[in-house]
Coordinates of C-alpha atoms in Angstrom, one line a residue:
Chain A
X1 CA 27.1 -17.3 58.8
X2 CA 29.6 -14.7 60.0
X3 CA 32.5 -16.9 58.7
X4 CA 30.8 -17.4 55.4
X5 CA 30.3 -13.7 55.0
X6 CA 33.9 -12.8 56.1
X7 CA 35.3 -15.3 53.7
X8 CA 33.2 -13.8 50.9
X9 CA 34.4 -10.3 51.8
X10 CA 38.0 -11.4 51.7
X11 CA 37.4 -12.7 48.1
X12 CA 36.2 -9.2 47.1
X13 CA 39.3 -7.4 45.9
X14 CA 37.6 -4.0 46.1
X15 CA 36.8 -4.5 49.8
X16 CA 40.5 -5.2 50.5
X17 CA 41.4 -2.1 48.4
X18 CA 39.1 0.0 50.4
X19 CA 40.0 -1.5 53.7
X20 CA 36.5 -2.5 54.7
X21 CA 35.7 -4.8 57.6
X22 CA 32.6 -6.4 59.0
X23 CA 31.7 -5.5 62.5
X24 CA 28.3 -7.2 62.9
X25 CA 26.4 -10.1 61.4
X26 CA 22.8 -10.8 62.6
X27 CA 19.9 -12.3 60.8
X28 CA 18.8 -9.6 58.4
X29 CA 21.4 -7.1 59.5
X30 CA 25.1 -6.5 58.6
X31 CA 27.4 -3.7 59.6
X32 CA 30.6 -2.8 57.6
X33 CA 33.1 -0.1 58.6
X34 CA 35.8 1.6 56.6
X35 CA 38.5 3.9 57.9
X36 CA 39.5 7.0 55.9
X37 CA 42.6 7.2 53.8
X38 CA 43.6 9.6 51.0
X39 CA 42.9 7.0 48.3
X40 CA 39.2 7.0 49.2
X41 CA 38.5 10.7 48.8
X42 CA 36.7 12.9 46.4
X43 CA 37.9 16.3 45.4
X44 CA 37.0 18.0 48.7
X45 CA 38.7 15.4 50.9
X46 CA 35.5 13.7 52.0
X47 CA 34.8 10.0 51.5
X48 CA 34.0 9.5 47.8
X49 CA 30.3 8.7 47.1
X50 CA 31.5 5.5 45.3
X51 CA 33.2 4.3 48.5
X52 CA 30.1 4.8 50.6
X53 CA 28.0 3.1 47.9
X54 CA 30.4 0.1 47.6
X55 CA 30.4 -0.5 51.4
X56 CA 26.7 -0.1 52.0
X57 CA 26.0 -2.3 48.9
X58 CA 28.0 -5.0 50.5
X59 CA 26.3 -4.6 53.8
X60 CA 22.9 -4.8 52.2
X61 CA 23.9 -7.8 50.1
X62 CA 25.3 -9.7 53.1
X63 CA 22.2 -8.8 55.2
X64 CA 20.1 -10.4 52.4
X65 CA 22.4 -13.4 52.4
X66 CA 21.7 -14.1 56.1
X67 CA 18.1 -14.8 55.2
X68 CA 18.8 -17.0 52.1
X69 CA 19.3 -20.9 52.0
X70 CA 22.7 -22.2 53.0
X71 CA 24.2 -22.6 49.5
X72 CA 22.7 -19.5 47.9
X73 CA 24.7 -16.6 46.6
X74 CA 23.6 -13.0 46.4
X75 CA 23.8 -10.5 43.5
X76 CA 22.8 -6.9 43.4
X77 CA 20.0 -6.3 40.9
X78 CA 19.9 -2.5 41.5
X79 CA 20.2 0.2 44.1
X80 CA 19.5 3.8 44.6
X81 CA 21.5 6.1 46.9
X82 CA 20.8 9.6 48.2
X83 CA 23.7 11.5 49.5
X84 CA 22.5 13.6 52.4
X85 CA 25.6 15.3 53.8
X86 CA 29.3 15.6 52.9
X87 CA 31.8 15.9 55.8
X88 CA 35.2 14.8 56.9
X89 CA 35.2 11.8 59.2
X90 CA 37.8 9.2 60.2
X91 CA 35.6 6.3 59.2
X92 CA 32.2 5.5 57.7
X93 CA 29.8 2.9 59.2
X94 CA 27.4 1.2 56.8
X95 CA 24.4 -0.6 58.1
X96 CA 22.5 -2.9 55.8
X97 CA 19.1 -4.3 56.8
X98 CA 16.5 -6.5 55.2
X99 CA 13.2 -4.7 54.6
X100 CA 11.4 -7.7 52.9
X101 CA 12.9 -11.1 52.2
X102 CA 11.5 -13.1 49.3
X103 CA 12.4 -16.5 47.7
X104 CA 13.9 -14.8 44.6
X105 CA 14.2 -11.1 45.5
X106 CA 15.1 -9.4 48.8
X107 CA 14.8 -5.7 49.4
X108 CA 17.2 -4.0 51.8
X109 CA 17.7 -0.6 53.3
X110 CA 21.2 0.7 53.8
X111 CA 22.4 3.7 55.8
X112 CA 25.9 5.2 56.0
X113 CA 26.9 7.2 59.1
X114 CA 30.0 9.1 60.0
X115 CA 32.4 7.9 62.8
X116 CA 30.2 8.8 65.8
X117 CA 27.2 7.1 64.3
X118 CA 25.0 10.2 64.8
X119 CA 24.9 11.8 61.4
X120 CA 23.6 10.0 58.4
X121 CA 25.6 10.6 55.2
X122 CA 23.8 8.4 52.7
X123 CA 20.7 6.3 52.3
X124 CA 20.3 3.2 50.0
X125 CA 17.5 1.1 48.9
X126 CA 18.7 -2.1 47.2
X127 CA 17.2 -5.1 45.4
X128 CA 19.1 -8.3 45.8
X129 CA 18.6 -11.6 44.0
X130 CA 19.2 -15.1 45.4
X131 CA 21.3 -17.3 43.1
X132 CA 21.2 -21.1 43.8
Chain B
X1 CA 36.9 22.3 30.2
X2 CA 38.9 19.1 29.6
X3 CA 41.7 20.5 31.7
X4 CA 39.4 21.6 34.5
X5 CA 37.8 18.1 34.6
X6 CA 41.1 16.3 34.4
X7 CA 42.5 18.4 37.3
X8 CA 39.4 17.6 39.3
X9 CA 39.7 13.9 38.6
X10 CA 43.3 14.0 39.8
X11 CA 42.1 15.5 43.1
X12 CA 39.8 12.5 43.7
X13 CA 41.9 10.0 45.6
X14 CA 39.5 7.2 44.7
X15 CA 39.8 7.8 41.0
X16 CA 43.6 7.3 41.4
X17 CA 43.1 4.2 43.5
X18 CA 40.8 2.7 40.9
X19 CA 43.1 3.8 38.0
X20 CA 40.3 5.6 36.1
X21 CA 41.1 8.0 33.2
X22 CA 39.1 10.4 31.1
X23 CA 39.0 9.6 27.4
X24 CA 36.4 12.1 26.1
X25 CA 35.0 15.5 27.2
X26 CA 32.2 17.1 25.1
X27 CA 29.5 19.5 26.0
X28 CA 27.0 17.3 27.9
X29 CA 29.1 14.0 27.6
X30 CA 32.1 12.6 29.3
X31 CA 33.7 9.1 29.0
X32 CA 35.8 7.5 31.7
X33 CA 37.6 4.2 31.3
X34 CA 39.1 1.9 33.9
X35 CA 41.3 -1.2 33.3
X36 CA 40.8 -4.3 35.4
X37 CA 43.1 -5.2 38.3
X38 CA 42.6 -7.7 41.1
X39 CA 41.9 -5.0 43.7
X40 CA 38.7 -4.0 41.8
X41 CA 37.0 -7.3 41.8
X42 CA 34.0 -8.8 43.6
X43 CA 33.9 -12.4 44.7
X44 CA 33.5 -13.9 41.2
X45 CA 36.4 -12.0 39.7
X46 CA 34.2 -9.5 37.8
X47 CA 34.5 -5.7 38.2
X48 CA 32.8 -4.8 41.5
X49 CA 29.5 -3.0 41.2
X50 CA 31.0 -0.3 43.4
X51 CA 33.8 0.3 40.9
X52 CA 31.4 0.6 38.0
X53 CA 29.2 2.9 40.1
X54 CA 32.1 5.1 41.1
X55 CA 33.3 5.6 37.6
X56 CA 29.9 6.2 35.9
X57 CA 29.0 8.6 38.8
X58 CA 32.1 10.6 37.9
X59 CA 31.3 10.5 34.2
X60 CA 27.8 11.8 34.9
X61 CA 29.0 14.4 37.3
X62 CA 31.5 15.8 34.8
X63 CA 29.0 15.6 32.0
X64 CA 26.8 17.9 34.1
X65 CA 29.7 20.2 34.9
X66 CA 30.3 20.8 31.2
X67 CA 27.0 22.6 31.1
X68 CA 27.3 24.6 34.3
X69 CA 28.8 28.1 34.7
X70 CA 32.6 28.4 34.7
X71 CA 33.1 28.6 38.5
X72 CA 30.5 26.1 39.5
X73 CA 31.1 22.8 41.2
X74 CA 29.0 19.7 40.9
X75 CA 27.8 17.3 43.6
X76 CA 25.8 14.1 43.3
X77 CA 22.4 14.4 44.9
X78 CA 21.4 10.8 44.2
X79 CA 21.7 8.0 41.7
X80 CA 20.1 4.7 40.8
X81 CA 22.0 1.9 39.1
X82 CA 20.8 -1.3 37.5
X83 CA 23.3 -4.1 37.0
X84 CA 22.5 -5.8 33.8
X85 CA 25.2 -8.4 33.3
X86 CA 28.3 -9.7 35.1
X87 CA 31.3 -10.7 33.1
X88 CA 35.0 -10.7 33.0
X89 CA 36.4 -7.9 30.9
X90 CA 39.8 -6.2 30.7
X91 CA 38.3 -2.7 31.2
X92 CA 35.0 -0.9 31.7
X93 CA 33.9 2.1 29.7
X94 CA 31.6 4.5 31.5
X95 CA 29.6 7.1 29.4
X96 CA 27.8 9.9 31.2
X97 CA 25.4 12.1 29.3
X98 CA 23.2 15.0 30.3
X99 CA 19.5 14.2 29.8
X100 CA 18.2 17.6 31.1
X101 CA 20.3 20.5 32.3
X102 CA 18.8 23.0 34.7
X103 CA 20.1 26.0 36.7
X104 CA 20.1 24.1 40.0
X105 CA 19.7 20.4 39.1
X106 CA 20.9 18.4 36.1
X107 CA 19.8 14.9 35.3
X108 CA 22.2 12.5 33.6
X109 CA 22.1 9.0 32.1
X110 CA 25.1 6.8 32.5
X111 CA 26.0 3.6 30.9
X112 CA 28.8 1.2 31.6
X113 CA 30.1 -1.1 28.8
X114 CA 32.7 -3.9 28.7
X115 CA 36.0 -3.5 26.8
X116 CA 34.5 -3.9 23.3
X117 CA 31.8 -1.3 24.0
X118 CA 29.1 -3.8 22.7
X119 CA 27.6 -5.2 25.9
X120 CA 26.1 -3.0 28.5
X121 CA 26.9 -3.9 32.1
X122 CA 25.1 -1.2 34.1
X123 CA 22.7 1.7 33.7
X124 CA 22.6 4.8 35.9
X125 CA 20.3 7.7 36.3
X126 CA 21.8 10.5 38.4
X127 CA 20.7 13.9 39.8
X128 CA 23.5 16.4 40.1
X129 CA 23.4 19.8 41.8
X130 CA 25.3 22.9 40.8
X131 CA 27.2 24.6 43.7
X132 CA 28.3 28.1 43.1
Chain C
X1 CA 0.4 -9.8 21.5
X2 CA -1.3 -6.4 20.9
X3 CA -4.7 -8.0 21.7
X4 CA -3.3 -9.7 24.9
X5 CA -1.9 -6.3 26.0
X6 CA -5.0 -4.4 25.2
X7 CA -7.1 -7.0 27.1
X8 CA -4.8 -6.6 30.1
X9 CA -5.0 -2.8 30.0
X10 CA -8.8 -3.0 30.0
X11 CA -8.7 -5.1 33.2
X12 CA -6.7 -2.4 34.9
X13 CA -9.3 -0.2 36.6
X14 CA -6.8 2.6 37.0
X15 CA -6.0 2.8 33.3
X16 CA -9.7 3.2 32.6
X17 CA -10.0 5.9 35.3
X18 CA -7.1 7.8 33.7
X19 CA -8.3 7.3 30.2
X20 CA -5.1 5.7 28.9
X21 CA -4.9 3.9 25.6
X22 CA -2.2 1.9 23.8
X23 CA -1.0 3.4 20.5
X24 CA 1.9 1.0 19.7
X25 CA 3.1 -2.5 20.5
X26 CA 6.3 -3.8 19.1
X27 CA 8.8 -6.4 20.3
X28 CA 10.4 -4.6 23.3
X29 CA 8.5 -1.3 22.9
X30 CA 5.0 -0.1 23.9
X31 CA 3.6 3.4 23.7
X32 CA 0.6 4.5 25.8
X33 CA -1.1 7.9 25.6
X34 CA -3.4 9.7 28.0
X35 CA -5.4 12.9 27.3
X36 CA -5.6 15.6 29.9
X37 CA -8.7 16.1 32.1
X38 CA -9.1 18.0 35.4
X39 CA -9.1 14.9 37.4
X40 CA -5.5 14.1 36.5
X41 CA -4.0 17.4 37.6
X42 CA -1.7 18.4 40.4
X43 CA -2.1 21.8 42.2
X44 CA -0.7 23.8 39.2
X45 CA -2.9 22.3 36.6
X46 CA -0.2 20.1 35.1
X47 CA -0.4 16.4 34.7
X48 CA 0.1 14.9 38.2
X49 CA 3.4 13.0 38.6
X50 CA 1.4 10.0 39.7
X51 CA -0.4 9.9 36.4
X52 CA 2.8 10.1 34.3
X53 CA 4.3 7.4 36.5
X54 CA 1.3 5.1 36.2
X55 CA 1.2 5.3 32.5
X56 CA 4.9 4.9 31.8
X57 CA 5.0 2.0 34.4
X58 CA 2.4 0.3 32.3
X59 CA 4.2 1.0 29.0
X60 CA 7.4 -0.4 30.5
X61 CA 5.6 -3.5 31.9
X62 CA 4.0 -4.3 28.6
X63 CA 7.2 -3.7 26.7
X64 CA 8.8 -6.3 29.0
X65 CA 5.8 -8.6 28.4
X66 CA 6.4 -8.6 24.7
X67 CA 9.7 -10.4 25.3
X68 CA 8.4 -13.0 27.8
X69 CA 7.0 -16.5 27.1
X70 CA 3.4 -16.7 25.9
X71 CA 1.7 -17.5 29.3
X72 CA 3.9 -15.2 31.4
X73 CA 2.6 -12.3 33.4
X74 CA 4.6 -9.3 34.4
X75 CA 4.9 -7.5 37.7
X76 CA 6.8 -4.3 38.6
X77 CA 9.6 -5.0 41.1
X78 CA 10.6 -1.3 41.4
X79 CA 11.0 1.9 39.4
X80 CA 12.7 5.2 39.7
X81 CA 11.4 8.3 38.0
X82 CA 13.0 11.8 37.5
X83 CA 10.6 14.6 36.8
X84 CA 12.3 16.9 34.3
X85 CA 9.8 19.6 33.5
X86 CA 6.3 20.6 34.5
X87 CA 4.0 22.1 31.8
X88 CA 0.5 22.2 30.5
X89 CA -0.2 19.8 27.7
X90 CA -3.3 18.3 26.2
X91 CA -1.9 14.7 26.4
X92 CA 1.1 12.8 27.6
X93 CA 2.9 10.1 25.5
X94 CA 4.7 7.4 27.5
X95 CA 7.2 5.2 25.7
X96 CA 8.4 2.0 27.4
X97 CA 11.4 0.1 26.0
X98 CA 13.3 -2.9 27.0
X99 CA 17.0 -2.2 27.9
X100 CA 17.9 -5.8 28.9
X101 CA 15.6 -8.8 28.8
X102 CA 16.3 -11.7 31.1
X103 CA 14.6 -15.0 32.0
X104 CA 13.5 -13.7 35.4
X105 CA 14.1 -9.9 35.4
X106 CA 13.8 -7.4 32.6
X107 CA 15.0 -3.8 32.9
X108 CA 13.2 -1.1 30.9
X109 CA 13.6 2.6 30.2
X110 CA 10.5 4.7 30.1
X111 CA 10.1 8.3 28.8
X112 CA 7.1 10.6 29.0
X113 CA 6.7 13.4 26.5
X114 CA 4.2 16.2 26.1
X115 CA 1.7 16.2 23.2
X116 CA 4.1 17.2 20.5
X117 CA 6.6 14.5 21.4
X118 CA 9.4 17.0 21.5
X119 CA 9.9 17.8 25.2
X120 CA 10.6 15.1 27.8
X121 CA 8.7 15.4 31.0
X122 CA 9.8 12.4 33.0
X123 CA 12.3 9.5 32.7
X124 CA 11.8 6.1 34.3
X125 CA 14.1 3.1 34.9
X126 CA 12.0 0.0 35.9
X127 CA 12.8 -3.6 36.9
X128 CA 10.1 -6.1 35.9
X129 CA 9.7 -9.7 36.9
X130 CA 8.3 -12.6 34.8
X131 CA 5.6 -14.6 36.6
X132 CA 4.8 -18.0 35.1
Chain D
X1 CA -0.1 23.9 58.3
X2 CA -2.8 21.2 58.2
X3 CA -5.2 23.6 56.6
X4 CA -2.5 24.7 54.0
X5 CA -1.9 21.0 53.1
X6 CA -5.5 20.1 53.0
X7 CA -6.2 23.1 50.7
X8 CA -3.4 22.0 48.4
X9 CA -4.6 18.4 48.3
X10 CA -8.1 19.7 47.3
X11 CA -6.5 21.5 44.3
X12 CA -4.9 18.3 43.1
X13 CA -7.5 16.8 40.7
X14 CA -5.9 13.4 40.9
X15 CA -6.2 13.2 44.7
X16 CA -9.9 13.8 44.3
X17 CA -10.1 11.2 41.5
X18 CA -8.4 8.6 43.7
X19 CA -10.4 9.6 46.8
X20 CA -7.3 10.3 49.0
X21 CA -7.6 12.0 52.3
X22 CA -5.0 13.3 54.9
X23 CA -5.2 11.7 58.3
X24 CA -2.2 13.2 60.0
X25 CA 0.1 16.2 59.7
X26 CA 3.0 16.7 62.0
X27 CA 6.4 18.4 61.5
X28 CA 8.2 16.1 59.1
X29 CA 5.4 13.5 58.8
X30 CA 2.2 13.2 56.9
X31 CA -0.2 10.3 56.5
X32 CA -2.6 9.9 53.6
X33 CA -5.2 7.1 53.2
X34 CA -7.1 6.0 50.2
X35 CA -10.0 3.5 50.2
X36 CA -10.2 0.9 47.5
X37 CA -12.6 1.1 44.5
X38 CA -12.7 -0.7 41.2
X39 CA -11.2 2.3 39.3
X40 CA -7.9 2.0 41.3
X41 CA -7.1 -1.6 40.5
X42 CA -4.5 -3.3 38.4
X43 CA -5.3 -6.5 36.5
X44 CA -5.4 -8.8 39.6
X45 CA -7.8 -6.6 41.5
X46 CA -5.1 -5.2 43.8
X47 CA -4.4 -1.5 44.3
X48 CA -2.5 -0.3 41.2
X49 CA 1.2 0.5 41.8
X50 CA 0.5 3.9 40.3
X51 CA -2.1 4.7 43.0
X52 CA 0.2 3.7 45.8
X53 CA 2.9 5.8 44.2
X54 CA 0.7 8.8 43.8
X55 CA -0.4 8.8 47.4
X56 CA 2.9 8.2 49.0
X57 CA 4.5 10.8 46.7
X58 CA 1.9 13.3 48.1
X59 CA 2.6 12.2 51.6
X60 CA 6.3 12.7 51.2
X61 CA 5.9 16.0 49.4
X62 CA 3.7 17.4 52.2
X63 CA 6.0 16.0 54.9
X64 CA 8.8 18.0 53.2
X65 CA 6.5 21.1 53.1
X66 CA 6.0 21.0 56.8
X67 CA 9.7 21.8 57.2
X68 CA 9.9 24.5 54.6
X69 CA 9.4 28.3 55.0
X70 CA 5.8 29.5 55.1
X71 CA 5.4 30.7 51.5
X72 CA 7.4 27.8 49.9
X73 CA 5.9 25.3 47.5
X74 CA 7.2 21.8 47.0
X75 CA 7.9 19.8 43.8
X76 CA 9.0 16.2 43.4
X77 CA 12.5 16.0 41.8
X78 CA 12.5 12.2 41.7
X79 CA 11.5 9.1 43.6
X80 CA 12.2 5.4 43.6
X81 CA 9.6 2.8 44.7
X82 CA 10.0 -0.9 45.5
X83 CA 6.8 -2.9 45.5
X84 CA 7.1 -5.5 48.2
X85 CA 3.8 -7.3 48.2
X86 CA 0.6 -7.4 46.2
X87 CA -2.7 -8.1 48.1
X88 CA -6.3 -7.1 48.3
X89 CA -7.0 -4.6 51.0
X90 CA -9.9 -2.2 51.6
X91 CA -7.6 0.8 51.9
X92 CA -3.9 1.8 51.7
X93 CA -2.2 4.0 54.3
X94 CA 0.8 6.0 53.0
X95 CA 3.3 7.5 55.5
X96 CA 5.7 10.1 54.3
X97 CA 8.6 11.2 56.6
X98 CA 11.5 13.6 56.2
X99 CA 14.8 11.8 56.4
X100 CA 16.9 15.0 55.8
X101 CA 15.6 18.5 55.4
X102 CA 17.8 21.0 53.5
X103 CA 17.3 24.6 52.3
X104 CA 16.9 23.5 48.7
X105 CA 16.4 19.7 48.7
X106 CA 14.6 17.5 51.2
X107 CA 14.9 13.7 51.2
X108 CA 11.9 11.7 52.4
X109 CA 11.1 8.1 53.1
X110 CA 7.6 6.8 52.3
X111 CA 6.0 3.6 53.2
X112 CA 2.6 2.2 52.1
X113 CA 0.7 -0.3 54.3
X114 CA -2.5 -2.3 53.8
X115 CA -5.6 -1.5 55.9
X116 CA -4.4 -3.0 59.2
X117 CA -1.1 -1.1 59.0
X118 CA 0.8 -4.3 59.7
X119 CA 2.1 -5.3 56.2
X120 CA 4.2 -3.1 54.1
X121 CA 3.2 -2.9 50.4
X122 CA 5.7 -0.4 49.0
X123 CA 8.7 1.6 50.0
X124 CA 9.6 5.0 48.5
X125 CA 12.7 7.3 48.7
X126 CA 11.9 10.8 47.3
X127 CA 13.9 14.0 46.7
X128 CA 11.8 17.1 47.0
X129 CA 12.7 20.7 46.0
X130 CA 11.7 23.9 47.8
X131 CA 10.3 26.5 45.4
X132 CA 10.0 30.1 46.8

C-alpha cells in the first residue's frame, strides 16, 4: 500500500513542484510533509493556504485509499478548510485520517501542523469517492 | 486597485510558482488565469485540485479586497470547494466574486472554468476577513 | 414530479413542524417557503439558522431529484452554509438549484431570501447522492 | 456560564420546538441532546438532517461562548456538515468543541451521535463570531 501511494504521489506533478513527501501510511491514516521554500509563500512569507490545502487534500485522499479495494482509485468530491493560524515554519505536517469509510464515499479529517507538530494551522473535512 | 492587487500577487511565491496572472479587476470581481504545465498536474494529467483551489482562493480574496478600505489586507478564514469535473485543458480561468461584503467578514463565490470558459470545473464559497 | 416531491415533503415530519411548503418545481430548481412563527426563532427573534438550513437543504435535495431517474431517492451527503445577514422577516424563501448533475452525485446551490426576495440571508452549497 | 447558556437556549424558539436540552457545559465544550418525535423526522423516519444540524450548531455556538468575554454574544458565520450514517435512534447527542478560540472568530468541531454514543451520524465544522 505504501508503495502504491508513493508511486501515485510521484505521478502528481504538483506534489513534485511543492516538494511534498509521505512520512506515514497506515490503514486509514497518511502523513505528508513539505519543507518551506520561497515559491510556496503567500504575501507575508508564510506557507500559502493553497499549499497547505494541496498537501492535506492528498493526505486525506490517500488515507481514504488505504481502506478501498486494491484496484480502486480515489478522487476528491469536495473539501472545506479552516485556516486557524498563520506563522513562519520550516515545514508543514499534514495528517489525513478516515472518519467514516463507505463503499462509494469516504469522509476524512485533515489537520495541518507547523514543524514542531504542536500548533495546528489548518483543519480540513473532505469527501472522497472510490472509482473502480 | 489593479496595481495594488498585481503587486500583492507578485509577492505570493506560490502564484509565481504556478504561473498565475490576473486578467480582470473590477469592484467585487477578480479573474485569474493559469496555463497548464506538467508541474501542476495530478495523477491523471489534469490540473491538480490544489492548483484550482489556490487560484480561485486568490481570485476570491482579491475580489473581497476591492471592497475593503484602502489600507486593509485580506486573509482567508475558510473555504469550501466542490470539484465538478476533471478534464485536460490548456488553462484554467478562476472567477472570484463578492456575494456579501461586510466590515469584518466578506463572503465570496468562486468558479473555475476550463480554457473555453464553458465548462465549470470547481465551485468555491469563501469567507474572507479584513485586517486593518 | 411536483406531486412526487409534495408527497415526499409531507412525509418529512420536520417540514410539517416548520410549516414549509413548496411553491415551485422545475427541472433543476425548487423553491420552498416558510412563514415565521415563534417556534422557529433564535434568541434575537430572527429565523433560526437551523430552520433556514433545513428548508434550503430540502429545496436543494428536491432540485437534484428532478434530474434523477424516476425511481431514485435523494440523500444529502454534505452541505456548507454561510449566514450573510440576520433580520426579522415574515417568511423565508429558499431556492435550490442544480449546479452540476451527475449519475451518482449532484451538486446544488441554495439561497435563502427574506419575504421580499431582495435580501439574501444564507447561501448553501450541497452535495446530494442518488439512491436507486 | 451554564445558567447563561440555558437561559439563552430557552429564548431560542426552535430549541423548544425541537425539545433540545443541554446536558454538559465545560470550558470549550457543550453537549445538547434531543429525543426523537415524529415531528423531527425526514421521509424514512430518521432524524432530519436539519434537526441534527440545528442542535450541533447550538452546541458549537455555546462551546465558543464559554471562551468569550462575559458580555459577548455569539453568532454563526458558517458551518459545513457531513452526514455519515442514517439510522433510527431514540435520541441524538450533539457535542460541540472549540478547536481554536480567537478574539473575533472561533472555530468549532461538532459531532452528532445516536443514543448509545457509539455511532457518529454527522460531523460539523463551524466558524463563530464574537459580538460585543
